[in-house]
mmCIF file of C-alpha atoms and ligand atoms in Angstrom:
data_model
loop_
_atom_site.group_PDB
_atom_site.id
_atom_site.type_symbol
_atom_site.label_atom_id
_atom_site.label_comp_id
_atom_site.label_asym_id
_atom_site.label_seq_id
_atom_site.Cartn_x
_atom_site.Cartn_y
_atom_site.Cartn_z
ATOM 1 C CA UNK A 1 1.598 15.374 -3.466
ATOM 2 C CA UNK A 2 -1.011 14.024 -0.761
ATOM 3 C CA UNK A 3 -0.409 10.091 0.357
ATOM 4 C CA UNK A 4 -2.087 8.331 3.211
ATOM 5 C CA UNK A 5 -0.380 6.635 5.761
ATOM 6 C CA UNK A 6 -2.003 3.901 7.727
ATOM 7 C CA UNK A 7 -1.541 3.455 11.087
ATOM 8 C CA UNK A 8 -2.787 0.678 14.100
ATOM 9 C CA UNK A 9 -4.768 2.632 16.927
ATOM 10 C CA UNK A 10 -4.826 0.713 19.986
ATOM 11 C CA UNK A 11 -7.716 2.357 22.197
ATOM 12 C CA UNK A 12 -8.485 0.835 25.602
ATOM 13 C CA UNK A 13 -11.655 -0.275 26.204
ATOM 14 C CA UNK A 14 -13.561 2.997 27.387
ATOM 15 C CA UNK A 15 -11.865 4.749 23.997
ATOM 16 C CA UNK A 16 -13.090 1.663 22.061
ATOM 17 C CA UNK A 17 -16.563 2.142 23.494
ATOM 18 C CA UNK A 18 -16.338 5.926 22.627
ATOM 19 C CA UNK A 19 -15.059 5.468 18.861
ATOM 20 C CA UNK A 20 -17.859 2.874 18.049
ATOM 21 C CA UNK A 21 -20.402 5.341 19.512
ATOM 22 C CA UNK A 22 -19.169 8.267 17.215
ATOM 23 C CA UNK A 23 -18.844 5.838 14.335
ATOM 24 C CA UNK A 24 -22.318 4.542 14.629
ATOM 25 C CA UNK A 25 -23.730 8.102 15.518
ATOM 26 C CA UNK A 26 -22.120 9.299 12.575
ATOM 27 C CA UNK A 27 -23.700 6.678 10.333
ATOM 28 C CA UNK A 28 -27.198 7.663 11.382
ATOM 29 C CA UNK A 29 -25.933 10.989 10.242
ATOM 30 C CA UNK A 30 -24.972 9.701 6.986
ATOM 31 C CA UNK A 31 -28.210 8.214 6.290
ATOM 32 C CA UNK A 32 -30.313 10.873 8.119
ATOM 33 C CA UNK A 33 -28.371 13.661 5.718
ATOM 34 C CA UNK A 34 -28.779 10.627 2.506
ATOM 35 C CA UNK A 35 -32.990 10.871 3.228
ATOM 36 C CA UNK A 36 -32.991 14.579 3.246
ATOM 37 C CA UNK A 37 -30.925 14.662 0.468
ATOM 38 C CA UNK A 38 -33.438 12.363 -2.260
ATOM 39 C CA UNK A 39 -35.939 14.792 -1.517
ATOM 40 C CA UNK A 40 -34.431 17.878 -3.113
ATOM 41 C CA UNK A 41 -35.395 17.962 -6.672
ATOM 42 C CA UNK A 42 -32.583 17.857 -8.630
ATOM 43 C CA UNK A 43 -33.717 20.925 -10.227
ATOM 44 C CA UNK A 44 -32.532 22.863 -6.964
ATOM 45 C CA UNK A 45 -28.682 22.730 -8.193
ATOM 46 C CA UNK A 46 -25.564 20.060 -8.791
ATOM 47 C CA UNK A 47 -25.305 17.365 -6.751
ATOM 48 C CA UNK A 48 -22.678 19.047 -4.930
ATOM 49 C CA UNK A 49 -24.603 22.267 -4.302
ATOM 50 C CA UNK A 50 -27.593 20.391 -2.742
ATOM 51 C CA UNK A 51 -25.485 17.654 -0.895
ATOM 52 C CA UNK A 52 -24.150 21.724 0.504
ATOM 53 C CA UNK A 53 -27.513 22.680 1.775
ATOM 54 C CA UNK A 54 -28.348 19.366 3.515
ATOM 55 C CA UNK A 55 -24.773 19.773 5.344
ATOM 56 C CA UNK A 56 -26.057 23.630 6.077
ATOM 57 C CA UNK A 57 -28.721 21.924 7.808
ATOM 58 C CA UNK A 58 -26.544 20.640 10.537
ATOM 59 C CA UNK A 59 -27.004 23.263 13.449
ATOM 60 C CA UNK A 60 -30.296 23.041 13.088
ATOM 61 C CA UNK A 61 -30.552 19.316 13.655
ATOM 62 C CA UNK A 62 -28.371 19.864 16.767
ATOM 63 C CA UNK A 63 -31.583 21.864 18.469
ATOM 64 C CA UNK A 64 -33.356 18.211 18.508
ATOM 65 C CA UNK A 65 -30.628 15.393 18.211
ATOM 66 C CA UNK A 66 -28.273 16.679 20.853
ATOM 67 C CA UNK A 67 -26.201 13.812 20.440
ATOM 68 C CA UNK A 68 -24.519 15.492 17.790
ATOM 69 C CA UNK A 69 -23.105 17.956 19.857
ATOM 70 C CA UNK A 70 -20.425 15.182 21.355
ATOM 71 C CA UNK A 71 -18.971 15.556 17.936
ATOM 72 C CA UNK A 72 -16.986 17.135 16.445
ATOM 73 C CA UNK A 73 -18.599 19.084 13.749
ATOM 74 C CA UNK A 74 -15.538 18.622 10.718
ATOM 75 C CA UNK A 75 -16.478 15.111 11.089
ATOM 76 C CA UNK A 76 -20.548 15.326 10.899
ATOM 77 C CA UNK A 77 -19.971 18.164 7.522
ATOM 78 C CA UNK A 78 -17.599 15.255 6.442
ATOM 79 C CA UNK A 79 -20.152 12.601 6.950
ATOM 80 C CA UNK A 80 -22.769 14.631 4.836
ATOM 81 C CA UNK A 81 -20.329 15.264 2.043
ATOM 82 C CA UNK A 82 -19.698 11.618 1.646
ATOM 83 C CA UNK A 83 -22.997 11.519 -0.317
ATOM 84 C CA UNK A 84 -21.268 13.537 -3.193
ATOM 85 C CA UNK A 85 -18.305 11.502 -2.889
ATOM 86 C CA UNK A 86 -20.335 8.566 -3.178
ATOM 87 C CA UNK A 87 -22.705 10.187 -5.457
ATOM 88 C CA UNK A 88 -19.625 10.235 -8.126
ATOM 89 C CA UNK A 89 -17.924 7.424 -7.715
ATOM 90 C CA UNK A 90 -21.164 6.210 -8.697
ATOM 91 C CA UNK A 91 -21.299 7.782 -11.757
ATOM 92 C CA UNK A 92 -18.035 6.278 -12.386
ATOM 93 C CA UNK A 93 -19.311 2.745 -12.246
ATOM 94 C CA UNK A 94 -22.633 3.717 -14.482
ATOM 95 C CA UNK A 95 -19.451 4.820 -16.766
ATOM 96 C CA UNK A 96 -17.726 1.665 -16.975
ATOM 97 C CA UNK A 97 -20.800 -0.230 -17.587
ATOM 98 C CA UNK A 98 -22.094 -1.298 -14.610
ATOM 99 C CA UNK A 99 -26.132 -1.323 -13.730
ATOM 100 C CA UNK A 100 -25.824 1.195 -10.590
ATOM 101 C CA UNK A 101 -29.208 2.270 -8.513
ATOM 102 C CA UNK A 102 -28.999 4.980 -6.371
ATOM 103 C CA UNK A 103 -27.301 5.252 -3.223
ATOM 104 C CA UNK A 104 -27.807 2.903 -0.039
ATOM 105 C CA UNK A 105 -28.853 3.289 3.348
ATOM 106 C CA UNK A 106 -25.428 2.629 5.335
ATOM 107 C CA UNK A 107 -26.493 -0.728 7.483
ATOM 108 C CA UNK A 108 -24.278 -0.853 11.124
ATOM 109 C CA UNK A 109 -21.244 -3.292 9.562
ATOM 110 C CA UNK A 110 -21.674 -0.965 6.555
ATOM 111 C CA UNK A 111 -20.349 2.355 7.785
ATOM 112 C CA UNK A 112 -16.985 1.210 9.113
ATOM 113 C CA UNK A 113 -14.924 5.059 9.311
ATOM 114 C CA UNK A 114 -15.436 8.936 10.223
ATOM 115 C CA UNK A 115 -12.681 11.787 9.172
ATOM 116 C CA UNK A 116 -11.361 14.656 10.665
ATOM 117 C CA UNK A 117 -10.714 17.678 8.761
ATOM 118 C CA UNK A 118 -7.779 19.776 8.959
ATOM 119 C CA UNK A 119 -8.575 20.090 13.239
ATOM 120 C CA UNK A 120 -9.950 18.653 15.877
ATOM 121 C CA UNK A 121 -6.988 16.335 16.309
ATOM 122 C CA UNK A 122 -3.176 16.386 17.271
ATOM 123 C CA UNK A 123 -0.260 13.618 16.708
ATOM 124 C CA UNK A 124 1.928 13.313 18.734
ATOM 125 C CA UNK A 125 5.020 10.861 17.962
ATOM 126 C CA UNK A 126 6.604 10.091 21.084
ATOM 127 C CA UNK A 127 4.136 10.461 24.305
ATOM 128 C CA UNK A 128 2.307 6.955 24.433
ATOM 129 C CA UNK A 129 2.919 4.322 26.309
ATOM 130 C CA UNK A 130 6.359 1.759 25.696
ATOM 131 C CA UNK A 131 7.240 4.825 23.094
ATOM 132 C CA UNK A 132 4.007 4.524 21.433
ATOM 133 C CA UNK A 133 3.234 7.907 19.731
ATOM 134 C CA UNK A 134 -0.617 9.186 20.607
ATOM 135 C CA UNK A 135 -3.321 10.095 18.685
ATOM 136 C CA UNK A 136 -5.662 13.057 20.547
ATOM 137 C CA UNK A 137 -8.816 13.345 19.239
ATOM 138 C CA UNK A 138 -11.905 15.874 20.403
ATOM 139 C CA UNK A 139 -15.438 15.440 21.117
ATOM 140 C CA UNK A 140 -15.367 11.812 20.342
ATOM 141 C CA UNK A 141 -19.014 11.087 22.407
ATOM 142 C CA UNK A 142 -18.037 14.602 24.167
ATOM 143 C CA UNK A 143 -14.429 13.794 25.456
ATOM 144 C CA UNK A 144 -11.220 14.348 24.384
ATOM 145 C CA UNK A 145 -9.258 10.657 23.853
ATOM 146 C CA UNK A 146 -5.623 10.330 23.643
ATOM 147 C CA UNK A 147 -5.338 6.753 21.816
ATOM 148 C CA UNK A 148 -2.127 5.129 21.330
ATOM 149 C CA UNK A 149 -1.097 4.337 18.105
ATOM 150 C CA UNK A 150 1.816 2.358 16.128
ATOM 151 C CA UNK A 151 3.953 4.579 14.256
ATOM 152 C CA UNK A 152 5.755 1.437 12.531
ATOM 153 C CA UNK A 153 7.173 3.634 10.291
ATOM 154 C CA UNK A 154 8.315 7.240 10.369
ATOM 155 C CA UNK A 155 6.576 10.152 9.812
ATOM 156 C CA UNK A 156 8.766 12.217 7.592
ATOM 157 C CA UNK A 157 9.079 15.749 9.280
ATOM 158 C CA UNK A 158 8.412 18.095 6.436
ATOM 159 C CA UNK A 159 5.013 16.795 6.342
ATOM 160 C CA UNK A 160 1.679 17.960 7.283
ATOM 161 C CA UNK A 161 -1.200 16.308 8.461
ATOM 162 C CA UNK A 162 -4.809 17.432 6.343
ATOM 163 C CA UNK A 163 -6.892 14.747 7.690
ATOM 164 C CA UNK A 164 -7.746 11.967 9.789
ATOM 165 C CA UNK A 165 -9.798 8.933 9.644
ATOM 166 C CA UNK A 166 -10.761 7.089 11.652
ATOM 167 C CA UNK A 167 -11.274 3.397 10.463
ATOM 168 C CA UNK A 168 -12.579 -0.255 12.581
ATOM 169 C CA UNK A 169 -12.225 -2.744 10.295
ATOM 170 C CA UNK A 170 -13.311 -6.233 9.670
ATOM 171 C CA UNK A 171 -11.871 -7.998 12.781
ATOM 172 C CA UNK A 172 -12.549 -5.586 14.682
ATOM 173 C CA UNK A 173 -9.140 -3.694 15.043
ATOM 174 C CA UNK A 174 -8.889 0.255 14.568
ATOM 175 C CA UNK A 175 -7.175 2.139 12.773
ATOM 176 C CA UNK A 176 -6.082 5.770 11.960
ATOM 177 C CA UNK A 177 -5.405 6.608 7.962
ATOM 178 C CA UNK A 178 -3.802 9.952 7.947
ATOM 179 C CA UNK A 179 -3.556 12.094 4.987
ATOM 180 C CA UNK A 180 -0.479 13.676 4.651
ATOM 181 C CA UNK A 181 0.828 16.135 2.295
ATOM 182 C CA UNK A 182 4.455 17.041 1.772
ATOM 183 C CA UNK A 183 7.070 18.315 -0.758
ATOM 184 C CA UNK A 184 7.993 16.033 -3.423
ATOM 185 C CA UNK A 185 11.647 15.812 -4.257
ATOM 186 C CA UNK A 186 13.004 16.924 -7.627
ATOM 187 C CA UNK A 187 14.198 14.085 -9.467
ATOM 188 C CA UNK A 188 17.523 14.648 -10.876
ATOM 189 C CA UNK A 189 18.346 14.982 -14.360
ATOM 190 C CA UNK A 190 19.787 12.412 -16.546
ATOM 191 C CA UNK A 191 22.565 13.900 -17.276
ATOM 192 C CA UNK A 192 23.413 15.219 -13.823
ATOM 193 C CA UNK A 193 23.595 11.163 -13.215
ATOM 194 C CA UNK A 194 26.008 8.696 -12.883
ATOM 195 C CA UNK A 195 25.443 5.222 -13.932
ATOM 196 C CA UNK A 196 27.143 4.112 -10.389
ATOM 197 C CA UNK A 197 23.869 5.920 -9.269
ATOM 198 C CA UNK A 198 21.682 3.370 -11.087
ATOM 199 C CA UNK A 199 20.374 -0.346 -11.193
ATOM 200 C CA UNK A 200 18.288 -2.906 -13.257
ATOM 201 C CA UNK A 201 16.467 -5.171 -11.190
ATOM 202 C CA UNK A 202 15.310 -8.670 -13.029
ATOM 203 C CA UNK A 203 11.918 -9.702 -10.858
ATOM 204 C CA UNK A 204 13.083 -13.363 -10.544
ATOM 205 C CA UNK A 205 11.214 -16.555 -10.612
ATOM 206 C CA UNK A 206 13.269 -18.548 -7.458
ATOM 207 C CA UNK A 207 14.559 -15.136 -5.833
ATOM 208 C CA UNK A 208 12.394 -12.153 -5.246
ATOM 209 C CA UNK A 209 15.348 -9.801 -6.806
ATOM 210 C CA UNK A 210 18.230 -10.044 -8.635
ATOM 211 C CA UNK A 211 19.843 -6.957 -9.370
ATOM 212 C CA UNK A 212 22.637 -5.197 -11.915
ATOM 213 C CA UNK A 213 24.856 -5.085 -8.595
ATOM 214 C CA UNK A 214 24.882 -8.472 -7.565
ATOM 215 C CA UNK A 215 22.261 -8.240 -5.143
ATOM 216 C CA UNK A 216 19.897 -11.482 -4.827
ATOM 217 C CA UNK A 217 16.571 -10.629 -2.743
ATOM 218 C CA UNK A 218 15.273 -14.266 -1.167
ATOM 219 C CA UNK A 219 11.725 -14.489 -1.026
ATOM 220 C CA UNK A 220 9.581 -13.672 2.092
ATOM 221 C CA UNK A 221 9.020 -17.047 3.942
ATOM 222 C CA UNK A 222 5.456 -17.657 4.635
ATOM 223 C CA UNK A 223 4.815 -21.078 4.422
ATOM 224 C CA UNK A 224 3.823 -20.850 8.371
ATOM 225 C CA UNK A 225 1.266 -17.977 7.864
ATOM 226 C CA UNK A 226 -0.071 -20.595 5.096
ATOM 227 C CA UNK A 227 0.046 -23.480 7.049
ATOM 228 C CA UNK A 228 -2.115 -21.596 9.674
ATOM 229 C CA UNK A 229 -4.403 -19.820 7.457
ATOM 230 C CA UNK A 230 -5.262 -23.804 6.003
ATOM 231 C CA UNK A 231 -5.742 -24.986 9.640
ATOM 232 C CA UNK A 232 -7.768 -22.232 10.626
ATOM 233 C CA UNK A 233 -9.786 -22.595 7.120
ATOM 234 C CA UNK A 234 -10.284 -26.414 7.746
ATOM 235 C CA UNK A 235 -11.717 -25.152 11.217
ATOM 236 C CA UNK A 236 -14.407 -23.104 9.435
ATOM 237 C CA UNK A 237 -15.838 -25.639 7.133
ATOM 238 C CA UNK A 238 -16.373 -27.385 10.343
ATOM 239 C CA UNK A 239 -18.541 -24.706 12.012
ATOM 240 C CA UNK A 240 -22.210 -24.325 11.298
ATOM 241 C CA UNK A 241 -22.587 -21.069 8.700
ATOM 242 C CA UNK A 242 -23.671 -18.111 10.196
ATOM 243 C CA UNK A 243 -23.405 -19.725 14.211
ATOM 244 C CA UNK A 244 -21.927 -17.625 16.793
ATOM 245 C CA UNK A 245 -18.818 -19.746 16.387
ATOM 246 C CA UNK A 246 -18.357 -19.650 12.541
ATOM 247 C CA UNK A 247 -18.526 -15.872 12.899
ATOM 248 C CA UNK A 248 -15.531 -15.985 15.755
ATOM 249 C CA UNK A 249 -13.829 -19.076 12.956
ATOM 250 C CA UNK A 250 -14.387 -16.064 10.271
ATOM 251 C CA UNK A 251 -12.540 -13.629 11.782
ATOM 252 C CA UNK A 252 -10.010 -15.613 12.718
ATOM 253 C CA UNK A 253 -9.535 -16.532 9.274
ATOM 254 C CA UNK A 254 -9.763 -12.868 8.791
ATOM 255 C CA UNK A 255 -7.181 -11.795 10.977
ATOM 256 C CA UNK A 256 -4.526 -14.665 9.654
ATOM 257 C CA UNK A 257 -5.429 -13.049 6.281
ATOM 258 C CA UNK A 258 -4.922 -9.417 7.139
ATOM 259 C CA UNK A 259 -1.332 -10.547 8.811
ATOM 260 C CA UNK A 260 -0.094 -11.982 5.442
ATOM 261 C CA UNK A 261 -0.775 -9.526 3.250
ATOM 262 C CA UNK A 262 1.013 -6.489 5.575
ATOM 263 C CA UNK A 263 4.223 -9.109 6.151
ATOM 264 C CA UNK A 264 3.929 -8.595 2.182
ATOM 265 C CA UNK A 265 3.249 -4.727 1.872
ATOM 266 C CA UNK A 266 5.848 -4.133 4.678
ATOM 267 C CA UNK A 267 8.348 -6.509 2.702
ATOM 268 C CA UNK A 268 8.014 -4.653 0.073
ATOM 269 C CA UNK A 269 8.503 -0.975 1.138
ATOM 270 C CA UNK A 270 10.845 -1.888 2.499
ATOM 271 C CA UNK A 271 13.110 -3.734 -0.441
ATOM 272 C CA UNK A 272 11.687 -0.173 -2.263
ATOM 273 C CA UNK A 273 12.104 2.298 0.063
ATOM 274 C CA UNK A 274 16.226 0.919 0.124
ATOM 275 C CA UNK A 275 16.599 1.236 -4.025
ATOM 276 C CA UNK A 276 14.966 4.531 -4.191
ATOM 277 C CA UNK A 277 17.022 6.392 -1.375
ATOM 278 C CA UNK A 278 20.327 4.394 -2.670
ATOM 279 C CA UNK A 279 20.100 5.447 -6.380
ATOM 280 C CA UNK A 280 19.043 7.805 -8.586
ATOM 281 C CA UNK A 281 17.986 5.245 -10.459
ATOM 282 C CA UNK A 282 15.825 2.323 -10.543
ATOM 283 C CA UNK A 283 14.942 0.041 -13.849
ATOM 284 C CA UNK A 284 13.005 -2.634 -14.196
ATOM 285 C CA UNK A 285 11.098 -4.832 -16.824
ATOM 286 C CA UNK A 286 7.767 -3.408 -18.339
ATOM 287 C CA UNK A 287 5.287 -6.094 -17.069
ATOM 288 C CA UNK A 288 2.578 -5.074 -19.941
ATOM 289 C CA UNK A 289 4.880 -5.778 -22.578
ATOM 290 C CA UNK A 290 6.583 -9.049 -20.637
ATOM 291 C CA UNK A 291 3.017 -10.869 -20.188
ATOM 292 C CA UNK A 292 2.356 -10.143 -23.750
ATOM 293 C CA UNK A 293 5.617 -12.109 -25.099
ATOM 294 C CA UNK A 294 4.704 -14.788 -22.835
ATOM 295 C CA UNK A 295 1.301 -15.292 -24.607
ATOM 296 C CA UNK A 296 -0.724 -14.962 -21.406
ATOM 297 C CA UNK A 297 -1.565 -18.126 -19.515
ATOM 298 C CA UNK A 298 1.948 -19.549 -17.547
ATOM 299 C CA UNK A 299 3.690 -20.223 -14.519
ATOM 300 C CA UNK A 300 4.911 -16.884 -13.708
ATOM 301 C CA UNK A 301 1.432 -15.606 -14.049
ATOM 302 C CA UNK A 302 0.618 -15.337 -10.526
ATOM 303 C CA UNK A 303 4.219 -13.672 -9.306
ATOM 304 C CA UNK A 304 3.282 -11.273 -11.711
ATOM 305 C CA UNK A 305 0.420 -9.722 -9.560
ATOM 306 C CA UNK A 306 2.793 -9.706 -6.835
ATOM 307 C CA UNK A 307 5.698 -8.019 -8.842
ATOM 308 C CA UNK A 308 2.951 -5.323 -10.324
ATOM 309 C CA UNK A 309 2.178 -4.546 -6.821
ATOM 310 C CA UNK A 310 5.665 -4.103 -6.153
ATOM 311 C CA UNK A 311 6.351 -1.352 -9.060
ATOM 312 C CA UNK A 312 3.387 0.748 -8.079
ATOM 313 C CA UNK A 313 5.061 0.689 -4.246
ATOM 314 C CA UNK A 314 8.636 1.686 -6.395
ATOM 315 C CA UNK A 315 6.836 4.858 -7.949
ATOM 316 C CA UNK A 316 5.297 5.559 -5.062
ATOM 317 C CA UNK A 317 8.812 5.990 -2.938
ATOM 318 C CA UNK A 318 10.750 7.084 -6.102
ATOM 319 C CA UNK A 319 8.686 10.226 -5.670
ATOM 320 C CA UNK A 320 9.086 10.149 -2.223
ATOM 321 C CA UNK A 321 13.041 9.896 -2.986
ATOM 322 C CA UNK A 322 13.532 11.959 -5.931
ATOM 323 C CA UNK A 323 14.361 8.863 -7.718
ATOM 324 C CA UNK A 324 13.383 7.560 -11.474
ATOM 325 C CA UNK A 325 11.702 4.648 -11.793
ATOM 326 C CA UNK A 326 11.590 3.417 -15.778
ATOM 327 C CA UNK A 327 10.341 0.080 -17.441
ATOM 328 C CA UNK A 328 12.328 -1.307 -19.769
ATOM 329 C CA UNK A 329 11.493 -3.542 -22.546
ATOM 330 C CA UNK A 330 11.856 -6.769 -21.373
ATOM 331 C CA UNK A 331 12.311 -8.842 -24.761
ATOM 332 C CA UNK A 332 15.545 -11.222 -24.740
ATOM 333 C CA UNK A 333 16.394 -9.705 -21.635
ATOM 334 C CA UNK A 334 17.505 -13.564 -20.039
ATOM 335 C CA UNK A 335 18.275 -15.324 -23.310
ATOM 336 C CA UNK A 336 20.395 -12.007 -24.479
ATOM 337 C CA UNK A 337 24.007 -12.719 -23.282
ATOM 338 C CA UNK A 338 25.092 -9.403 -21.586
ATOM 339 C CA UNK A 339 28.347 -9.335 -22.856
ATOM 340 C CA UNK A 340 28.600 -10.168 -26.562
ATOM 341 C CA UNK A 341 24.406 -9.488 -27.238
ATOM 342 C CA UNK A 342 23.837 -12.574 -29.142
ATOM 343 C CA UNK A 343 20.784 -14.782 -27.937
ATOM 344 C CA UNK A 344 20.434 -18.616 -27.082
ATOM 345 C CA UNK A 345 17.055 -19.248 -25.865
ATOM 346 C CA UNK A 346 17.041 -20.682 -22.430
ATOM 347 C CA UNK A 347 14.625 -22.517 -20.675
ATOM 348 C CA UNK A 348 13.346 -21.821 -17.554
ATOM 349 C CA UNK A 349 15.043 -24.721 -15.677
ATOM 350 C CA UNK A 350 18.693 -23.604 -16.929
ATOM 351 C CA UNK A 351 19.770 -21.386 -14.051
ATOM 352 C CA UNK A 352 23.370 -20.145 -15.510
ATOM 353 C CA UNK A 353 24.516 -18.342 -18.114
ATOM 354 C CA UNK A 354 26.624 -19.828 -20.561
ATOM 355 C CA UNK A 355 27.348 -18.460 -23.536
ATOM 356 C CA UNK A 356 27.677 -20.331 -26.417
ATOM 357 C CA UNK A 357 29.735 -17.245 -28.583
ATOM 358 C CA UNK A 358 31.839 -15.635 -26.141
ATOM 359 C CA UNK A 359 31.617 -18.385 -23.470
ATOM 360 C CA UNK A 360 31.192 -15.482 -20.399
ATOM 361 C CA UNK A 361 29.372 -18.036 -18.076
ATOM 362 C CA UNK A 362 27.306 -15.750 -15.074
ATOM 363 C CA UNK A 363 23.732 -16.472 -13.127
ATOM 364 C CA UNK A 364 21.068 -16.292 -15.129
ATOM 365 C CA UNK A 365 19.264 -13.654 -13.329
ATOM 366 C CA UNK A 366 22.449 -11.739 -12.764
ATOM 367 C CA UNK A 367 22.903 -11.632 -16.364
ATOM 368 C CA UNK A 368 19.369 -10.601 -17.234
ATOM 369 C CA UNK A 369 19.930 -7.659 -14.332
ATOM 370 C CA UNK A 370 22.368 -6.244 -16.704
ATOM 371 C CA UNK A 371 20.393 -6.622 -19.408
ATOM 372 C CA UNK A 372 17.940 -4.564 -17.257
ATOM 373 C CA UNK A 373 20.505 -2.117 -16.496
ATOM 374 C CA UNK A 374 21.691 -1.284 -19.887
ATOM 375 C CA UNK A 375 18.443 -0.548 -21.636
ATOM 376 C CA UNK A 376 17.111 1.264 -18.396
ATOM 377 C CA UNK A 377 20.251 3.716 -18.833
ATOM 378 C CA UNK A 378 19.833 3.906 -22.563
ATOM 379 C CA UNK A 379 16.161 4.893 -22.102
ATOM 380 C CA UNK A 380 16.607 7.484 -19.571
ATOM 381 C CA UNK A 381 19.846 8.928 -21.242
ATOM 382 C CA UNK A 382 22.275 8.211 -18.587
ATOM 383 C CA UNK A 383 25.632 8.934 -20.011
ATOM 384 C CA UNK A 384 27.749 5.663 -19.231
ATOM 385 C CA UNK A 385 30.706 6.502 -17.157
ATOM 386 C CA UNK A 386 33.868 4.524 -17.208
ATOM 387 C CA UNK A 387 32.790 2.136 -14.279
ATOM 388 C CA UNK A 388 30.137 -0.134 -15.491
ATOM 389 C CA UNK A 389 28.621 -3.109 -13.936
ATOM 390 C CA UNK A 390 28.948 -4.965 -16.523
ATOM 391 C CA UNK A 391 32.656 -4.365 -16.894
ATOM 392 C CA UNK A 392 33.157 -5.564 -12.711
ATOM 393 C CA UNK A 393 31.111 -8.398 -13.493
ATOM 394 C CA UNK A 394 33.800 -9.847 -16.160
ATOM 395 C CA UNK A 395 36.431 -9.198 -14.104
ATOM 396 C CA UNK A 396 34.889 -10.705 -10.553
ATOM 397 C CA UNK A 397 32.120 -13.231 -12.556
ATOM 398 C CA UNK A 398 29.894 -13.869 -9.991
ATOM 399 C CA UNK A 399 31.325 -13.459 -6.730
ATOM 400 C CA UNK A 400 30.587 -9.835 -6.281
ATOM 401 C CA UNK A 401 26.786 -11.621 -5.795
ATOM 402 C CA UNK A 402 25.311 -11.130 -2.529
ATOM 403 C CA UNK A 403 22.180 -12.942 -1.215
ATOM 404 C CA UNK A 404 19.912 -11.220 0.952
ATOM 405 C CA UNK A 405 17.796 -12.943 3.186
ATOM 406 C CA UNK A 406 14.383 -11.927 2.911
ATOM 407 C CA UNK A 407 13.271 -12.383 7.160
ATOM 408 C CA UNK A 408 16.392 -9.936 8.027
ATOM 409 C CA UNK A 409 15.184 -7.089 5.082
ATOM 410 C CA UNK A 410 12.115 -7.851 7.296
ATOM 411 C CA UNK A 411 14.156 -6.902 10.884
ATOM 412 C CA UNK A 412 16.134 -4.595 9.920
ATOM 413 C CA UNK A 413 15.207 -2.823 6.508
ATOM 414 C CA UNK A 414 17.274 -0.876 4.391
ATOM 415 C CA UNK A 415 20.323 -0.440 6.731
ATOM 416 C CA UNK A 416 20.865 -4.265 6.073
ATOM 417 C CA UNK A 417 20.287 -4.252 2.689
ATOM 418 C CA UNK A 418 23.522 -1.649 1.664
ATOM 419 C CA UNK A 419 25.746 -3.877 4.937
ATOM 420 C CA UNK A 420 25.281 -6.322 1.982
ATOM 421 C CA UNK A 421 25.820 -4.780 -1.282
ATOM 422 C CA UNK A 422 29.694 -3.324 0.802
ATOM 423 C CA UNK A 423 29.993 -7.151 1.912
ATOM 424 C CA UNK A 424 29.467 -8.483 -1.535
HETATM 425 ZN ZN1 ZN B 501 28.591 -13.988 -24.905
#
């Protein structure tokens, strides 16, 4: 399985200049190659064959375009091959019903990255300044650069980095996207799973998550960032459109935006990493069905975008950790009493589940999480063991509920979530 890990690069000023030089030269190579490609008649072969023909001209090109000798050869090859990728993507757009023309010449702000394949780079996880990693890149404007890299997530030991794409984003920051390959651990067979190693998750409204083991993970508090964003946007609206000040302010707005996005993603990754490494199976509601049941437009829809994103991340971590991620039928998970199965209408503001039929009283979302869990166990075919969360719940009511703060999750990740269970 291949996936991409994105890390911030911390190049020095002179390293930046070299990286930028390669980026812009590679852009010119792409544009030149596109020009050459367009001169080859369609009858000369498939797109891939014609692109390869242009790629084959690279050695000759270096005879007169001597700057190219200062760039690693696979970087140049990859730039030419992007024509193939881009044409494939245009085809997909056409199929999807979009009106598309031919490939365009790439302006400086459009062409943001270059890629090393297999060789020409080396990643050292520890030797950088202040415990940072170092990414060594060969032939960056003729020089070998050792660029500090912020490896905020550990790279699993069994991975192999296949490609490195060096990218400059709109805010001017540099990133390395490592395309890595690793063996996917096998998921345990449902018959081998103990119900104690499974969990149901209710994607909440007030809290981010409520699970069938009584954990309640709070929403990430981004109010300070939102205020900052509003302030910066207000400032932007007062600048003259297109002026230098405007451009500078626009960059500031983009940076705040980006930071908020990063915080959210980081939080979701930590929560997903915890659940998929701690359990053999994680159950969540099927949001597509849920949306239909609730008839589209209501207050939950904005939150739904975030949840979908979370489920995608959860699946990704599930593959990585060999954990089943199963989506279950969401119908009446909130209304149904987990103890006796009787369904009672429950408006959004009623935060407690109090069953008129059997008297079972617990938190509304905890009851829902238990229902999600039960449906998941059934759907995946996990055999019930003696000790089910439902029984624990009867004994202790909501006593086993532990609230987990989002900021602590962000700071310390999984160990903290584990502690919260132990205490709860
Ligand atoms: Zn009941």
